[in-house]
Amino acid sequence: MQKTDWSEWHERAVAHLGAEVRAARLDPRSRPPLRAAELIRCLDDHRVTWVLAGSAVFAIYGADIAPNDLDVVPDTHELNLSRVAEVLTDLDAVPLHEPRWRWTLSVSECLRWRSSPAVESNLDHQFITPFGIIDIVPRTAGSFAELSADAAQLEVGRCSI
């Protein structure tokens, strides 16, 4: 009796559903609100080495602001960038399309984007996930090495950031 590869069949059978979900996330009216704790848990589960940057840092220290994304400065070593790519794949992340931005990806580029290759240039975007927007910024806010030297370590749930 021949074995059937049901996982491959299933992937082909539901491929169009993933495309619809990805396309829906590009609509600014349907973007999920930021759930930072869930995004942090995903990074922790994949053992990503990173530093928090941006408005979430100000919010943690008591500023009266509500961040709309989680700015993540990853260590840019190859293995760590592979872990970042795995997080984005597991979250079925899609790059954010913002027509007002000079360097935005087109809608079709956003829909075709994949997390491989796991290199800075491919991962340096804002991504829409089921838990809100995660902004991977390998160098814009400073490098991981620069920022981690003075970073405070905090506990968020069962995760350290």
C-alpha positions as a printed Julia matrix, in Angstrom:
161×3 Matrix{Float64}:
  0.0    0.0    0.0
  1.4    3.39  -1.01
  1.63   6.1    1.64
 -0.02   9.42   0.87
  1.75  12.62   1.88
 -1.26  14.31   3.46
  0.73  17.27   4.7
  1.67  18.24   1.14
 -1.92  17.7   -0.02
 -3.24  19.81   2.87
 -0.78  22.61   2.12
 -1.91  22.76  -1.52
 -5.58  22.52  -0.56
 -5.52  25.49   1.82
 -2.85  27.62   0.12
 -5.47  30.05  -1.16
 -6.73  30.64   2.39
 -3.3   31.83   3.52
 -3.15  34.23   0.58
 -6.55  35.68   1.52
 -5.48  36.18   5.14
 -2.22  37.82   4.05
 -4.07  40.13   1.65
 -6.63  41.08   4.33
 -3.84  42.07   6.71
 -2.66  44.69   4.23
 -5.9   46.62   4.68
 -5.17  49.24   7.37
 -8.74  48.88   8.66
 -8.25  45.2    9.49
 -4.9   45.29  11.27
 -5.04  43.65  14.68
 -4.2   45.76  17.73
 -0.79  45.38  19.3
 -0.56  42.5   21.76
  3.06  42.99  22.78
  3.14  40.2   25.35
  2.21  37.62  22.71
  4.87  38.91  20.29
  7.47  38.85  23.07
  6.44  35.29  23.94
  6.93  34.24  20.29
 10.42  35.79  20.23
 11.24  34.05  23.51
  9.85  30.69  22.34
 12.16  30.85  19.32
 15.14  31.96  21.47
 15.63  35.17  19.49
 18.26  37.48  20.96
 17.0   41.05  20.71
 16.61  44.46  22.34
 13.4   46.46  22.58
 13.46  49.94  21.03
 11.0   52.67  20.11
  7.82  53.83  21.79
  7.3   50.59  23.75
 10.39  51.46  25.8
  8.86  54.81  26.72
  5.57  53.12  27.63
  7.38  50.62  29.89
  9.01  53.51  31.72
  5.67  55.23  32.27
  5.18  57.57  29.32
  1.53  58.18  28.54
  1.64  56.67  25.05
  0.18  53.57  23.44
  2.66  52.03  20.99
  1.2   50.82  17.72
  4.06  48.39  17.11
  6.86  46.5   18.83
 10.3   47.67  17.66
 12.75  44.77  17.8
 16.51  45.17  17.28
 17.81  41.63  16.73
 21.33  40.35  17.09
 22.35  40.01  13.42
 24.27  36.76  13.68
 23.11  34.24  11.07
 21.51  31.79  13.51
 19.6   34.55  15.27
 18.29  36.0   12.01
 17.12  32.48  11.12
 15.18  32.45  14.4
 13.62  35.83  13.56
 12.59  34.41  10.18
 11.02  31.4   11.92
  8.96  33.71  14.15
  7.72  35.63  11.13
  6.89  32.4    9.3
  5.07  30.93  12.3
  3.04  34.14  12.63
  2.31  34.18   8.88
  3.63  37.74   8.93
  3.24  40.01   5.93
  5.23  43.23   5.38
  3.24  46.38   6.02
  2.48  48.39   2.88
  2.51  52.13   3.49
  2.18  54.13   0.24
  3.45  57.33   1.91
  6.79  55.71   2.71
  9.53  56.15   0.15
 10.91  52.61   0.54
  7.68  50.68   1.03
  7.17  47.4   -0.75
  4.35  47.28  -3.28
  1.22  45.32  -2.39
  2.28  42.5   -4.71
  5.77  42.46  -3.15
  4.19  42.25   0.31
  2.06  39.3   -0.76
  5.0   37.5   -2.36
  7.4   38.17   0.54
  8.8   35.15   2.38
 11.08  35.05   5.41
 13.82  33.32   3.44
 16.54  34.31   2.97
 17.03  35.14   6.63
 19.23  38.18   6.03
 18.97  41.75   7.31
 17.8   43.24   4.03
 14.88  40.79   3.81
 13.84  41.06   7.47
 14.21  44.84   7.93
 10.51  45.78   7.69
  7.39  46.37   9.7
  5.3   43.19   9.66
  1.63  42.66  10.32
  0.94  39.6   12.48
 -2.11  38.24  14.32
 -0.69  40.03  17.4
 -0.24  43.41  15.76
  2.73  45.03  14.08
  6.3   44.01  14.78
  9.03  46.24  13.39
 12.33  44.45  12.81
 15.0   47.18  12.85
 18.49  45.66  12.71
 20.28  49.03  12.55
 17.86  51.97  12.35
 17.67  52.46  16.13
 21.3   51.39  16.62
 22.83  47.96  16.38
 22.12  45.16  18.83
 25.7   45.42  20.13
 25.36  49.16  20.75
 21.96  48.98  22.42
 22.44  45.82  24.45
 25.51  47.23  26.22
 23.31  49.63  28.23
 19.97  47.83  28.08
 18.07  46.96  31.24
 16.64  43.45  31.47
 12.94  43.23  32.29
 10.58  40.36  32.97
  7.39  40.3   30.88
  5.27  37.38  31.95
  7.63  34.43  31.89
  9.95  36.1   29.33
 13.04  38.25  29.81
 13.54  41.22  27.51
